[in-house]
Structure formats: C-alpha cells, structure tokens
Short mmCIF file of C-alpha atoms and ligand atoms in Angstrom, two decimals:
data_model
loop_
_atom_site.label_atom_id
_atom_site.label_comp_id
_atom_site.label_asym_id
_atom_site.label_seq_id
_atom_site.Cartn_x
_atom_site.Cartn_y
_atom_site.Cartn_z
CA MET A 1 143.84 77.38 108.09
CA ALA A 2 141.57 80.30 107.20
CA ASN A 3 141.85 81.98 103.81
CA SER A 4 141.08 85.36 105.36
CA MET A 5 140.42 87.11 108.62
CA LEU A 6 137.99 89.92 109.30
CA GLU A 7 137.27 92.00 112.38
CA PHE A 8 134.02 93.63 113.51
CA ASP A 9 132.65 94.76 116.84
CA ILE A 10 129.82 92.24 116.59
CA ALA A 11 129.31 89.15 114.42
CA ILE A 12 125.67 88.22 113.81
CA ILE A 13 124.91 84.74 112.50
CA GLY A 14 121.70 84.68 110.44
CA GLY A 15 120.08 87.49 108.49
CA GLY A 16 116.43 86.77 109.26
CA GLY A 17 113.74 88.00 111.65
CA ALA A 18 116.12 88.39 114.62
CA GLY A 19 119.51 88.91 112.94
CA ILE A 20 118.58 91.98 110.90
CA PRO A 21 117.04 93.88 113.87
CA ALA A 22 120.16 92.96 115.89
CA ALA A 23 122.32 94.53 113.17
CA ILE A 24 120.19 97.69 113.12
CA GLU A 25 120.69 98.08 116.88
CA VAL A 26 124.46 97.62 116.63
CA GLY A 27 124.58 100.09 113.76
CA ARG A 28 122.50 102.68 115.62
CA ALA A 29 124.68 102.31 118.72
CA GLY A 30 127.69 103.16 116.55
CA GLY A 31 129.39 99.75 116.43
CA SER A 32 130.31 97.74 113.36
CA ALA A 33 128.62 94.44 112.61
CA ALA A 34 128.88 91.64 110.09
CA VAL A 35 125.71 89.72 109.29
CA LEU A 36 126.58 86.23 108.05
CA GLU A 37 123.76 84.73 106.02
CA GLN A 38 124.14 81.34 104.38
CA ALA A 39 121.40 81.90 101.80
CA GLU A 40 121.65 83.99 98.65
CA GLU A 41 119.70 86.76 100.32
CA CYS A 42 118.66 87.81 103.78
CA GLY A 43 115.14 87.34 105.08
CA GLY A 44 115.08 83.77 106.38
CA THR A 45 111.83 82.19 107.47
CA ALA A 46 110.64 85.65 108.45
CA ALA A 47 110.48 86.70 104.78
CA ILE A 48 108.24 83.77 103.82
CA SER A 49 106.11 84.11 106.93
CA GLY A 50 102.63 85.56 107.22
CA GLY A 51 104.34 88.48 108.95
CA GLY A 52 101.72 88.58 111.70
CA CYS A 53 102.90 89.97 115.02
CA CYS A 54 101.10 89.92 118.35
CA ILE A 55 101.05 93.60 119.34
CA VAL A 56 99.13 95.29 122.11
CA GLY A 57 97.43 98.68 122.45
CA THR A 58 97.99 99.88 118.89
CA PRO A 59 96.36 102.67 116.88
CA LEU A 60 95.05 99.95 114.52
CA GLN A 61 93.28 98.23 117.43
CA LYS A 62 91.90 101.59 118.62
CA SER A 63 90.59 102.37 115.13
CA HIS A 64 88.51 99.17 115.43
CA GLY A 65 87.28 100.13 118.90
CA ILE A 66 89.48 97.48 120.59
CA GLU A 67 90.83 98.29 124.05
CA ASP A 68 93.81 96.06 124.70
CA THR A 69 96.42 96.20 127.44
CA PRO A 70 99.58 94.27 128.31
CA ASP A 71 97.70 92.92 131.36
CA LEU A 72 94.91 91.44 129.24
CA ALA A 73 97.34 90.04 126.69
CA PHE A 74 99.55 88.59 129.44
CA GLU A 75 96.59 86.69 130.92
CA ASP A 76 95.74 85.23 127.49
CA TRP A 77 99.38 84.41 126.83
CA VAL A 78 100.04 82.57 130.09
CA LYS A 79 96.75 80.66 129.95
CA TRP A 80 97.33 79.57 126.36
CA GLY A 81 100.94 78.60 127.08
CA GLY A 82 99.65 75.66 129.11
CA GLY A 83 101.78 76.36 132.19
CA SER A 84 105.16 76.53 130.49
CA ALA A 85 105.45 80.05 129.08
CA ASP A 86 108.38 82.12 130.34
CA GLU A 87 106.30 84.73 132.13
CA VAL A 88 109.13 87.21 132.60
CA TRP A 89 109.95 87.26 128.90
CA ALA A 90 106.25 87.29 127.94
CA ARG A 91 105.64 90.34 130.13
CA TYR A 92 108.78 92.06 128.82
CA TYR A 93 107.73 91.46 125.22
CA LEU A 94 104.09 92.46 125.63
CA GLU A 95 104.92 95.74 127.36
CA HIS A 96 107.34 96.64 124.58
CA THR A 97 105.28 95.71 121.54
CA LEU A 98 103.66 99.10 121.00
CA HIS A 99 106.71 101.35 120.93
CA ASP A 100 109.52 98.90 120.31
CA LEU A 101 107.88 96.78 117.62
CA TYR A 102 104.86 98.56 116.11
CA TYR A 103 106.24 102.10 115.90
CA TRP A 104 109.84 100.92 115.52
CA ALA A 105 108.97 98.80 112.45
CA GLU A 106 106.96 101.71 111.01
CA ASN A 107 109.96 103.89 111.54
CA CYS A 108 112.01 101.42 109.48
CA GLY A 109 109.47 101.68 106.64
CA ALA A 110 107.02 98.85 107.38
CA LYS A 111 103.27 99.44 107.43
CA TRP A 112 100.73 97.59 109.62
CA VAL A 113 97.63 97.08 107.53
CA ASP A 114 95.12 94.78 109.21
CA MET A 115 94.42 92.31 111.99
CA LYS A 116 93.12 88.78 112.19
CA PHE A 117 91.53 86.72 114.95
CA GLN A 118 93.68 83.92 116.33
CA GLU A 119 92.67 81.22 118.80
CA GLY A 120 93.30 81.96 122.48
CA ASN A 121 93.14 85.78 122.14
CA ARG A 122 90.19 87.63 123.63
CA VAL A 123 90.69 90.54 121.24
CA LEU A 124 92.21 90.98 117.80
CA ARG A 125 95.93 91.56 118.22
CA TRP A 126 97.57 89.64 115.34
CA HIS A 127 98.82 92.55 113.21
CA ARG A 128 99.75 91.95 109.59
CA PRO A 129 102.29 94.13 107.80
CA GLU A 130 101.80 95.17 104.19
CA ASN A 131 103.04 92.34 101.95
CA ASN A 132 103.26 89.99 104.94
CA GLY A 133 106.64 88.83 106.22
CA LEU A 134 108.31 89.83 102.98
CA GLY A 135 107.10 93.42 103.38
CA LEU A 136 108.32 93.67 106.96
CA MET A 137 111.69 92.08 106.20
CA THR A 138 112.25 94.16 103.07
CA ALA A 139 111.85 97.34 105.14
CA LEU A 140 114.20 96.07 107.86
CA ILE A 141 116.81 94.78 105.43
CA LYS A 142 116.81 98.11 103.57
CA THR A 143 117.32 99.91 106.88
CA ALA A 144 120.29 97.69 107.74
CA GLU A 145 121.76 98.00 104.26
CA SER A 146 121.65 101.78 104.49
CA MET A 147 124.01 101.77 107.48
CA PRO A 148 127.68 102.17 106.54
CA ASN A 149 128.90 100.24 109.60
CA ILE A 150 126.84 97.10 108.78
CA LYS A 151 128.30 94.55 106.39
CA ILE A 152 125.86 91.98 105.09
CA MET A 153 127.66 88.87 103.88
CA THR A 154 125.28 86.55 102.04
CA ARG A 155 126.21 83.01 100.85
CA THR A 156 128.31 82.87 103.99
CA GLY A 157 127.59 79.95 106.28
CA ALA A 158 128.88 80.15 109.83
CA GLY A 159 130.61 77.02 111.14
CA LYS A 160 132.13 77.14 114.60
CA LEU A 161 132.24 79.67 117.39
CA LEU A 162 135.76 80.79 118.30
CA THR A 163 136.72 81.13 121.95
CA LYS A 164 139.63 82.49 123.93
CA ASN A 165 139.94 82.02 127.69
CA GLY A 166 136.29 80.98 127.94
CA ARG A 167 135.02 83.97 125.98
CA VAL A 168 133.41 83.87 122.54
CA VAL A 169 135.61 85.96 120.26
CA GLY A 170 134.27 85.22 116.80
CA VAL A 171 133.14 82.58 114.38
CA THR A 172 134.42 80.66 111.38
CA ALA A 173 132.49 80.82 108.13
CA SER A 174 132.73 79.57 104.61
CA SER A 175 131.96 81.53 101.51
CA ASN A 176 132.70 80.54 97.91
CA ASN A 177 134.76 77.58 99.15
CA GLU A 178 136.92 79.87 101.22
CA THR A 179 137.21 79.73 105.00
CA ILE A 180 136.98 83.01 106.85
CA GLU A 181 137.62 83.74 110.50
CA ILE A 182 135.57 86.62 111.80
CA PHE A 183 136.80 88.08 115.07
CA SER A 184 134.45 90.17 117.18
CA LYS A 185 133.88 91.35 120.72
CA ALA A 186 130.61 89.42 120.89
CA VAL A 187 128.57 87.09 118.68
CA VAL A 188 124.78 87.08 118.26
CA VAL A 189 123.41 83.72 117.10
CA ALA A 190 120.16 84.25 115.17
CA THR A 191 120.06 81.11 113.05
CA GLY A 192 116.34 80.33 113.42
CA GLY A 193 114.72 77.07 114.47
CA PHE A 194 115.27 73.41 113.60
CA ASN A 195 111.97 72.37 112.04
CA SER A 196 113.57 71.83 108.64
CA ASN A 197 115.77 69.16 110.18
CA LEU A 198 113.55 66.12 110.63
CA ASP A 199 116.25 64.18 112.49
CA MET A 200 116.37 66.85 115.19
CA VAL A 201 112.58 66.99 115.37
CA LEU A 202 112.35 63.22 115.86
CA GLU A 203 115.14 63.26 118.41
CA VAL A 204 113.15 65.52 120.71
CA ARG A 205 109.76 64.04 119.79
CA PRO A 206 110.50 60.32 119.48
CA GLU A 207 106.80 59.43 119.61
CA PHE A 208 106.52 60.80 116.06
CA GLN A 209 108.96 58.24 114.70
CA LYS A 210 106.08 55.90 114.00
CA PHE A 211 104.14 58.49 111.97
CA ARG A 212 104.92 60.54 108.95
CA VAL A 213 105.98 64.05 110.04
CA MET A 214 107.08 66.73 107.60
CA GLU A 215 109.70 69.46 107.74
CA GLY A 216 107.92 72.78 107.62
CA SER A 217 110.02 75.81 108.45
CA GLY A 218 112.22 77.95 106.20
CA PHE A 219 114.99 76.21 104.28
CA GLY A 220 117.68 77.51 106.66
CA ALA A 221 115.99 76.26 109.84
CA LYS A 222 118.35 73.31 110.33
CA GLY A 223 119.35 73.82 113.95
CA ILE A 224 122.98 74.74 113.20
CA GLY A 225 123.00 77.47 115.84
CA HIS A 226 121.63 75.10 118.49
CA LYS A 227 124.55 72.76 117.84
CA MET A 228 127.16 75.54 117.94
CA ILE A 229 125.82 76.80 121.25
CA LYS A 230 125.42 73.35 122.77
CA GLU A 231 129.06 72.61 122.00
CA LEU A 232 130.03 75.58 124.15
CA GLY A 233 127.87 74.41 127.06
CA GLY A 234 124.80 76.56 126.34
CA TYR A 235 121.63 75.27 127.97
CA LEU A 236 118.79 74.17 125.69
CA THR A 237 115.33 74.13 127.20
CA HIS A 238 111.76 73.02 126.29
CA MET A 239 113.10 71.52 123.05
CA ASP A 240 110.08 69.24 122.70
CA HIS A 241 107.74 72.26 122.47
CA ILE A 242 107.15 72.24 118.75
CA TRP A 243 104.15 73.84 117.07
CA PHE A 244 102.78 71.37 114.55
CA TYR A 245 100.20 72.23 111.94
CA VAL A 246 98.10 69.65 110.16
CA TYR A 247 96.76 71.44 107.12
CA ALA A 248 99.81 70.41 105.14
CA THR A 249 100.70 67.83 102.52
CA PRO A 250 104.08 66.45 101.42
CA ASP A 251 105.96 68.52 98.88
CA TYR A 252 106.20 66.01 96.03
CA ARG A 253 108.88 68.19 94.37
CA ASP A 254 111.27 67.66 97.30
CA PRO A 255 113.66 64.91 96.20
CA GLN A 256 113.93 63.69 99.79
CA GLN A 257 110.15 63.85 100.31
CA ARG A 258 110.69 65.41 103.74
CA ARG A 259 109.28 68.89 103.28
CA GLY A 260 105.63 69.74 103.65
CA LEU A 261 103.45 72.39 102.07
CA VAL A 262 100.95 74.27 104.17
CA PHE A 263 97.84 75.30 102.31
CA ARG A 264 95.52 77.96 103.67
CA MET A 265 92.33 79.74 102.69
CA THR A 266 90.26 76.72 101.83
CA PRO A 267 87.19 77.45 103.97
CA GLY A 268 84.94 74.96 102.19
CA TYR A 269 87.04 71.84 102.65
CA ILE A 270 86.18 69.04 105.05
CA TRP A 271 88.53 66.46 106.53
CA PHE A 272 88.13 62.68 106.72
CA ASN A 273 89.99 60.07 108.66
CA GLN A 274 90.78 56.70 107.09
CA GLN A 275 87.50 55.33 108.41
CA GLY A 276 85.70 57.87 106.19
CA ARG A 277 84.53 59.99 109.15
CA ARG A 278 84.84 63.71 109.79
CA PHE A 279 86.51 64.30 113.16
CA HIS A 280 86.87 68.06 113.68
CA ASN A 281 85.49 71.52 112.91
CA GLU A 282 87.74 72.24 109.92
CA SER A 283 87.49 76.01 110.32
CA VAL A 284 89.47 75.73 113.59
CA THR A 285 92.95 74.96 112.33
CA GLY A 286 95.31 76.01 115.14
CA GLY A 287 98.15 73.99 116.62
CA ALA A 288 96.27 73.59 119.91
CA SER A 289 93.01 72.38 118.35
CA ALA A 290 93.33 70.77 114.91
CA THR A 291 96.69 69.16 115.65
CA PRO A 292 95.61 67.07 118.65
CA ALA A 293 92.41 66.16 116.77
CA LEU A 294 94.31 64.77 113.79
CA LEU A 295 96.95 63.06 115.91
CA ALA A 296 94.19 61.18 117.72
CA GLN A 297 93.14 59.47 114.47
CA ASN A 298 94.26 56.01 113.52
CA PRO A 299 96.38 56.23 111.44
CA PRO A 300 97.23 59.89 112.24
CA HIS A 301 96.63 61.41 108.85
CA ALA A 302 93.57 62.80 107.09
CA TRP A 303 92.14 63.62 103.68
CA ALA A 304 91.03 67.19 102.99
CA VAL A 305 88.24 66.99 100.43
CA LEU A 306 87.43 69.86 98.08
CA ASP A 307 85.32 70.35 95.00
CA HIS A 308 86.55 72.27 91.98
CA PRO A 309 85.43 75.84 92.91
CA MET A 310 86.98 75.48 96.37
CA THR A 311 90.43 74.98 94.87
CA ALA A 312 90.31 78.54 93.52
CA LYS A 313 90.93 79.85 97.07
CA MET A 314 93.80 77.49 97.87
CA ASP A 315 96.86 79.40 99.01
CA VAL A 316 100.02 77.30 99.30
CA ALA A 317 102.43 78.89 101.81
CA ASP A 318 105.60 78.40 99.80
CA PRO A 319 107.42 80.89 97.54
CA TYR A 320 107.10 78.51 94.52
CA TYR A 321 103.31 78.90 94.63
CA ARG A 322 103.26 82.68 94.82
CA ARG A 323 104.29 85.68 92.80
CA GLY A 324 105.13 88.15 95.57
CA ASP A 325 101.91 88.43 97.54
CA VAL A 326 99.72 86.98 94.77
CA ILE A 327 98.71 83.30 94.60
CA ASP A 328 100.03 81.62 91.44
CA HIS A 329 96.92 79.58 90.54
CA ALA A 330 98.63 77.76 87.68
CA LYS A 331 101.24 76.40 90.08
CA VAL A 332 98.55 75.40 92.58
CA GLN A 333 96.78 73.51 89.77
CA GLU A 334 100.11 71.88 88.88
CA LEU A 335 100.31 70.62 92.47
CA LEU A 336 96.71 69.33 92.37
CA ASP A 337 97.36 67.52 89.10
CA ASN A 338 100.75 66.02 89.91
CA SER A 339 101.14 65.28 93.59
CA PRO A 340 100.94 61.58 94.43
CA TYR A 341 99.44 62.71 97.75
CA ILE A 342 96.41 64.19 95.99
CA ARG A 343 93.63 62.16 94.36
CA LYS A 344 91.15 63.49 91.83
CA ALA A 345 87.84 62.00 90.62
CA ASP A 346 84.72 63.01 88.76
CA SER A 347 82.39 61.68 91.43
CA LEU A 348 82.53 61.55 95.21
CA GLU A 349 82.05 57.80 95.03
CA ASP A 350 85.14 57.38 92.86
CA LEU A 351 87.09 59.72 95.12
CA GLY A 352 86.14 57.66 98.17
CA LYS A 353 87.35 54.52 96.39
CA LYS A 354 90.62 56.16 95.41
CA ILE A 355 91.45 57.19 98.96
CA GLU A 356 90.36 53.78 100.23
CA VAL A 357 88.16 55.04 103.07
CA ASP A 358 85.01 53.33 104.24
CA LEU A 359 82.82 54.35 101.31
CA ALA A 360 79.42 54.21 103.00
CA SER A 361 80.60 56.44 105.89
CA PHE A 362 82.34 58.85 103.54
CA LEU A 363 79.31 59.33 101.30
CA SER A 364 76.92 59.63 104.21
CA GLU A 365 79.13 62.31 105.86
CA VAL A 366 79.22 64.37 102.63
CA LYS A 367 75.45 63.95 102.28
CA ASP A 368 74.87 65.17 105.87
CA TYR A 369 77.15 68.13 105.21
CA ASN A 370 75.36 69.01 101.97
CA ASP A 371 71.97 68.63 103.70
CA ALA A 372 72.96 71.42 106.09
CA PHE A 373 73.08 73.78 103.08
CA ASP A 374 69.77 72.45 101.74
CA ARG A 375 68.20 73.16 105.14
CA GLY A 376 69.59 76.72 105.10
CA LEU A 377 71.58 76.19 108.33
CA GLU A 378 74.24 78.67 109.40
CA THR A 379 76.44 75.98 110.92
CA GLU A 380 76.64 72.28 110.17
CA PRO A 381 75.29 70.18 113.06
CA LYS A 382 78.12 67.68 113.60
CA PHE A 383 80.93 70.04 114.73
CA GLY A 384 79.33 73.46 114.44
CA LYS A 385 81.45 74.62 111.52
CA SER A 386 80.16 77.93 110.20
CA LEU A 387 78.86 77.58 106.64
CA LYS A 388 79.15 81.28 105.84
CA LEU A 389 82.22 80.95 103.63
CA SER A 390 81.51 77.38 102.49
CA LYS A 391 79.39 75.69 99.83
CA ARG A 392 77.82 72.34 98.96
CA PHE A 393 80.00 69.64 97.41
CA ASP A 394 78.48 69.56 93.94
CA THR A 395 81.00 70.56 91.27
CA PRO A 396 83.51 68.00 89.97
CA PRO A 397 86.32 67.29 89.75
CA TYR A 398 86.62 66.47 93.42
CA TYR A 399 90.01 66.38 95.14
CA ALA A 400 91.33 64.66 98.27
CA ILE A 401 94.58 66.02 99.66
CA GLN A 402 96.44 63.87 102.14
CA LEU A 403 97.32 65.72 105.37
CA PHE A 404 100.14 64.86 107.75
CA PRO A 405 101.52 66.76 110.74
CA LEU A 406 104.13 69.37 109.87
CA ALA A 407 106.70 70.78 112.29
CA ARG A 408 106.49 74.54 111.89
CA LYS A 409 107.73 76.53 114.86
CA ASN A 410 110.10 75.87 117.76
CA PHE A 411 108.81 77.01 121.12
CA GLY A 412 111.91 75.84 122.93
CA GLY A 413 115.60 76.54 122.40
CA VAL A 414 118.65 78.22 123.86
CA LYS A 415 118.08 79.68 127.33
CA THR A 416 119.00 83.36 127.67
CA ASP A 417 118.54 86.10 130.21
CA LEU A 418 116.66 89.33 129.50
CA ARG A 419 119.73 90.72 127.73
CA CYS A 420 119.72 87.67 125.42
CA ARG A 421 123.00 86.46 126.90
CA VAL A 422 123.27 82.70 126.42
CA LEU A 423 123.18 80.86 129.74
CA ASN A 424 124.98 77.66 130.65
CA LYS A 425 123.55 74.87 132.81
CA HIS A 426 124.35 76.91 135.92
CA PHE A 427 122.26 79.73 134.42
CA GLU A 428 125.34 81.91 134.14
CA PRO A 429 126.08 83.87 130.93
CA ILE A 430 128.66 82.49 128.52
CA PRO A 431 130.85 85.58 127.98
CA GLY A 432 130.46 87.19 124.56
CA LEU A 433 127.59 84.98 123.40
CA TYR A 434 124.03 86.14 122.64
CA ALA A 435 121.06 84.37 121.06
CA ALA A 436 117.79 85.72 119.70
CA GLY A 437 114.81 84.58 117.66
CA GLU A 438 113.70 81.03 117.07
CA VAL A 439 117.06 79.51 118.08
CA SER A 440 116.13 80.73 121.56
CA GLY A 441 112.53 79.47 121.35
CA MET A 442 111.60 82.89 119.84
CA ALA A 443 113.00 84.73 122.90
CA GLY A 444 114.60 83.72 126.18
CA GLY A 445 114.23 79.95 125.67
CA HIS A 446 110.47 79.35 125.82
CA ILE A 447 108.54 82.62 125.77
CA ASN A 448 105.37 80.96 124.38
CA GLY A 449 105.15 77.72 126.34
CA ARG A 450 103.30 74.79 124.78
CA ASN A 451 101.02 76.87 122.57
CA GLY A 452 101.35 80.23 120.89
CA LEU A 453 98.70 82.93 120.48
CA GLU A 454 100.11 83.41 116.93
CA GLY A 455 102.16 86.40 115.94
CA THR A 456 104.13 85.31 118.99
CA MET A 457 107.00 83.89 116.94
CA LEU A 458 107.99 86.62 114.53
CA GLY A 459 107.14 89.41 116.99
CA PRO A 460 109.37 88.08 119.78
CA SER A 461 112.07 87.15 117.23
CA VAL A 462 112.29 90.72 115.95
CA PHE A 463 112.10 92.11 119.48
CA SER A 464 114.71 89.77 120.97
CA GLY A 465 116.95 90.49 117.97
CA ARG A 466 116.83 94.16 118.91
CA VAL A 467 117.53 93.37 122.56
CA ALA A 468 120.47 91.09 121.70
CA GLY A 469 122.00 93.57 119.25
CA ALA A 470 121.73 96.49 121.68
CA TRP A 471 123.28 94.60 124.60
CA ALA A 472 126.01 93.01 122.47
CA ALA A 473 126.90 96.49 121.20
CA HIS A 474 126.93 97.76 124.78
CA GLU A 475 129.29 94.96 125.80
CA ALA A 476 131.52 95.99 122.91
CA GLY A 477 131.54 99.57 124.21
CA PHE A 478 128.70 101.12 122.17
CA GLY A 479 125.39 102.51 123.40
CA PRO A 480 123.44 102.04 126.64
CA GLY A 481 122.09 98.54 125.87
CA PHE A 482 118.41 97.99 125.15
CA VAL A 483 116.27 100.62 126.83
CA GLY A 484 113.04 100.81 124.80
CA LYS A 485 109.78 102.31 125.98
CA PRO A 486 107.41 100.08 127.94
CA ASN A 487 103.70 100.62 127.49
CA ARG A 488 102.66 101.19 131.10
CA PRO A 489 99.98 103.53 132.42
C1 LIG B 501 105.46 79.68 106.36
C2 LIG B 501 105.64 80.27 107.71
C3 LIG B 501 104.79 81.29 108.10
C4 LIG B 501 104.98 81.90 109.34
N1 LIG B 501 104.15 82.92 109.69
C5 LIG B 501 104.31 83.52 110.91
C6 LIG B 501 103.48 84.59 111.30
O1 LIG B 501 102.62 85.06 110.54
N2 LIG B 501 103.66 85.12 112.54
C7 LIG B 501 104.61 84.65 113.40
O2 LIG B 501 104.71 85.13 114.53
N3 LIG B 501 105.47 83.67 113.02
C8 LIG B 501 105.35 83.12 111.80
N4 LIG B 501 106.22 82.14 111.42
C9 LIG B 501 107.41 81.88 112.27
C10 LIG B 501 108.46 82.99 112.08
O3 LIG B 501 108.60 83.29 110.71
C11 LIG B 501 109.82 82.58 112.64
O4 LIG B 501 109.64 82.16 113.97
C12 LIG B 501 110.81 83.74 112.61
O5 LIG B 501 111.08 84.10 111.27
C13 LIG B 501 112.11 83.38 113.31
O6 LIG B 501 113.07 84.40 113.06
P1 LIG B 501 114.62 84.02 113.14
O7 LIG B 501 115.40 85.21 112.78
O8 LIG B 501 114.88 83.36 114.43
O9 LIG B 501 114.79 82.92 112.01
P2 LIG B 501 114.80 83.15 110.44
O10 LIG B 501 113.89 84.25 110.06
O11 LIG B 501 114.57 81.81 109.83
O12 LIG B 501 116.29 83.60 110.12
C14 LIG B 501 117.38 82.74 110.40
C15 LIG B 501 118.42 82.93 109.32
O13 LIG B 501 119.63 82.30 109.71
C16 LIG B 501 120.22 81.73 108.57
N5 LIG B 501 121.18 80.71 109.02
C17 LIG B 501 120.91 79.54 109.65
N6 LIG B 501 122.04 78.89 109.91
C18 LIG B 501 123.07 79.67 109.45
C19 LIG B 501 124.48 79.54 109.43
N7 LIG B 501 125.11 78.49 109.96
N8 LIG B 501 125.21 80.52 108.86
C20 LIG B 501 124.61 81.61 108.31
N9 LIG B 501 123.27 81.78 108.28
C21 LIG B 501 122.51 80.82 108.87
C22 LIG B 501 119.05 81.19 107.80
O14 LIG B 501 119.38 80.95 106.44
C23 LIG B 501 118.02 82.31 107.98
O15 LIG B 501 118.10 83.27 106.96
C24 LIG B 501 106.03 81.48 110.20
C25 LIG B 501 106.85 80.42 109.83
C26 LIG B 501 106.66 79.81 108.60
C27 LIG B 501 107.56 78.68 108.21
#
C-alpha cells in the first residue's frame, strides 16, 4: 500500500545525462514531469564523465580549420562499430549534433571549450564542455530546475513500472522509507547502464568470470531500469557489447573490492605483463586497442610502472580524487601509498622483485626504453610510442600499479525506435514506455556497435533523452514531438 500518490504528465526515472534533457523537453512542450533520482543530487554518471561529445560541423572545428560532415563522421562511426552499429540511429544522431546538441547545450548555458583526438576518427570531433561532464550537467540541471512544471525528486528510487490494460501508467518509488505511486501518461526510463553491477556484467560476458573485472561506471549504474523493462517484455539487445578500459586499478577503499579507478594523464608510464615484458604502445589506451592487448596476456593483468615525477600528472577519474575540475594530488598520493594493488620501491630492481615479474626481462625492457632517450629518438623502437611527453625512468621512488579490465560503458541495452519507444520482441512499441541514454545502449539499443569513437556515449544519451522527452510529451498531448534541425546541405 502506497503512502502517497502523485500525478504528472510524464514520469522520468533517472536524473542524469538522458533524464534531465528529457525533462527539459517535456517542460518546454508545456507538460508536467517528475524526475525521480535515487541519489542525493542529479547528474548521474554524466556529471562525473569527461563530458566529451562527438559533434560534427561545429564552429569550434571550423576555427581549427577542420571540415567535418555527417557523411564523413558516419563512415568513421560504422567502420569503427565493427559491423554492429545501429546505422539508422547513428545517422540520426550525427545529423542532429550541430543544432540539437552543440547549440542546444550552449543555449542551456554550457560552453564547448576544446577538442581532443580519439581513435577511429579522421578529424577532431570529441568536444569538451567547460568543467567537463559536471559543467554540462550543471547547466542542464539548472535549466530544468528553472521550469515551474518540472519537479525534481532526489533520494527517490523507482521500483516497479505500473501498468493498466497493457499500457504503462506510472511507477512506484520509495523516498525516506515511504512508498509513492506516481501516475503518468507515459514513463521515460533513463536509469543509465549496468557496469556498476558486476553480476550483470559477468552474466552477459561469462568468459570474464575467470579473470578479475572491475565495476567502473557511476554509482547508480546498476541495471535497475533494464530489469524493470525486461519484466514488461521489453527487448534487450547487444548486451554483451561492453566497453572495457584497462588503465584502471581496484579501488582499495571499496569495502567490496569491486569498483575500479581509472587513472589518466600518465604519458610516461609503461606497462608490463607478468613475464616482465612490455606488450603494447602505452600511449594508445582505447577500448579497441589497449583492451584486447591486455586481455591477450597471461594472466590478463598488467603493471603500469612510473617514476616519481610521472605521478605528478596522474589524474584519477573519481570524485574523491578531485576538487571540482582540479586534481587533488594529496589524495592521489594517499592512493599510491596505501593501495595494496600498488607497489613502491627505491630501485627498479626492488620494484621488479616486489611485483614478482621475470626480473631480467623487466630490467632489460626498462633499459631499452631509457636507451631510446639517450639516443635522442622521437619514438621508442619496440612499439613506436612517442617520447615527446615522456621521460627516462631515473627518479625514485618507483611505483607499479596493477591494472585489470574495468567495465565502463554499455553499448547494448533496451531496443527502441527513433521516438525512443521501448520495443518488445515483436519490435512493437510497449504503450506508454520510453527509454533513453545508456539503458538503451546510449540510444536505440546499440547506436555504437562493438566500439565507440568516444563522445558517442554522453552525446547520444543527451540527444536520445531529448527525443524521448519530446515524444513522451507529445503522446501526453503536448508539443509536436521531437523535430530538431538536421545538418544537411
Ligand atoms: C568516469 C566516466 C567518464 C566518462 N566520460 C565520458 C565522455 O567523456 N564522453 C562520453 O561520451 N561518455 C562518457 N562516459 C559515459 C557517459 O557518462 C554515460 O554513458 C552517460 O552519462 C549515460 O547517461 P544516462 O543518463 O544514461 O546515465 P547517467 O548519467 O548515469 O544517469 C542515470 C541516473 O539514473 C539514476 N537511477 C538509476 N536507477 C534509478 C532508480 N531505480 N530510481 C531513480 N534513479 C535511478 C542514477 O542514479 C543516475 O543518476 C563516461 C563514463 C564514466 C564512468
């Protein structure tokens, strides 16, 4: 028995990268919406993300002399997706990124500040907002909060979808130990992915059961929305398409020892397998390159070796290790000093002994690497790693950080049509039910395919959130649905 009942035109489950844009669309169409967010504040994984979005044909690209078109981006996207990208959704997204993501986000108060190269792209198109994902989400959340017809309910976890005569008519939720029933004309599920639920990851990727794999998405990415939708007969697709990263180490502060910490910006480090051999160009860290290289090792883990000055650049992608957009170096040092997955020694020889690799191979690899600097080479000969941002290993203490694969992004999920209506196994919409963002494999079910060009998670999540919100509002009697402005000649 519910403690209270509420009524809105649209109920949105999840206040992250897709849920907040969905709310903005409902609000702008004139409908009322409740955003149910289980955490203390909105933002989700999107707020801790790098914020990078794959966007095409922008003023920022033009200011760098880059000519980019949806056609060029589409070719890169489909090729990189390894044959399993949803081409219809990819095309739809890419044509809409300029007006319906870049300018739209600016209009909500975000600012695009720079771009970065990402593997698989022929031009720079990964656009970073000011203050990363937090900056983008802060602007969007403020926009939603300013709308009188949007009610944001934090610390409110959604439980079960409510149905009547085969139609979704609301959702149950709990807040402060009270049960609420929220009735609505349609529900948008925007609960994010499932990469912080190791059991679900191992269920779809059983081959990882024999290795150590870490949970690596936002805290709320537990797959609750997938379960709710599956219960109602929603079709889940490409669930095994998970983007793993390997520059991550277990979070020793996690009592369950399941979470991983990604650390970036360590250009000098080199990686060793347990045989004491380097096996990859460490400056190429993407999910389609570094991940298969590490997984091919026996056992499938590695040691990232750094000397003392290199640790100064270490950026741990977790809110505990940052103050806003600034690295908290004291916390990073705390990690280096305390993690049982990190070894420290005053000589490379002692470090090699501590990590129990083949010592002769280990020392000879470091010597070869250092020789490349002594010879004034621009790249080291073994894998062609550029030495521009790197240095010799010569300043103790030396550190070895143990790396394991980390499940980061879901490229598969709930199948939807181009209106984000959830489809059943007959590919027919379940009345009143919409899904957007990572729960729907970022958009539509599997917009990326096996690999992502980067920026192709948050971008499609925000975009599909808008699409879902606009069409849900339309179904409830508000607005024309999602129209947008495609970037076509
Ligand atoms: C560290 C990190 C960096 C990243 N960087 C990038 C990047 O630079 N570019 C890029 O494209 N992608 C990036 N990603 C991926 C991207 O952030 C996500 O794909 C995106 O945020 C997904 O948006 P979403 O709205 O689907 O999920 P989220 O943003 O995670 O939002 C889902 C929300 O739903 C809430 N929720 C879940 N279940 C319930 C429930 N039952 N009741 C109520 N609320 C619930 C969650 O608490 C959460 O707030 C990154 C991911 C990580 C982990």
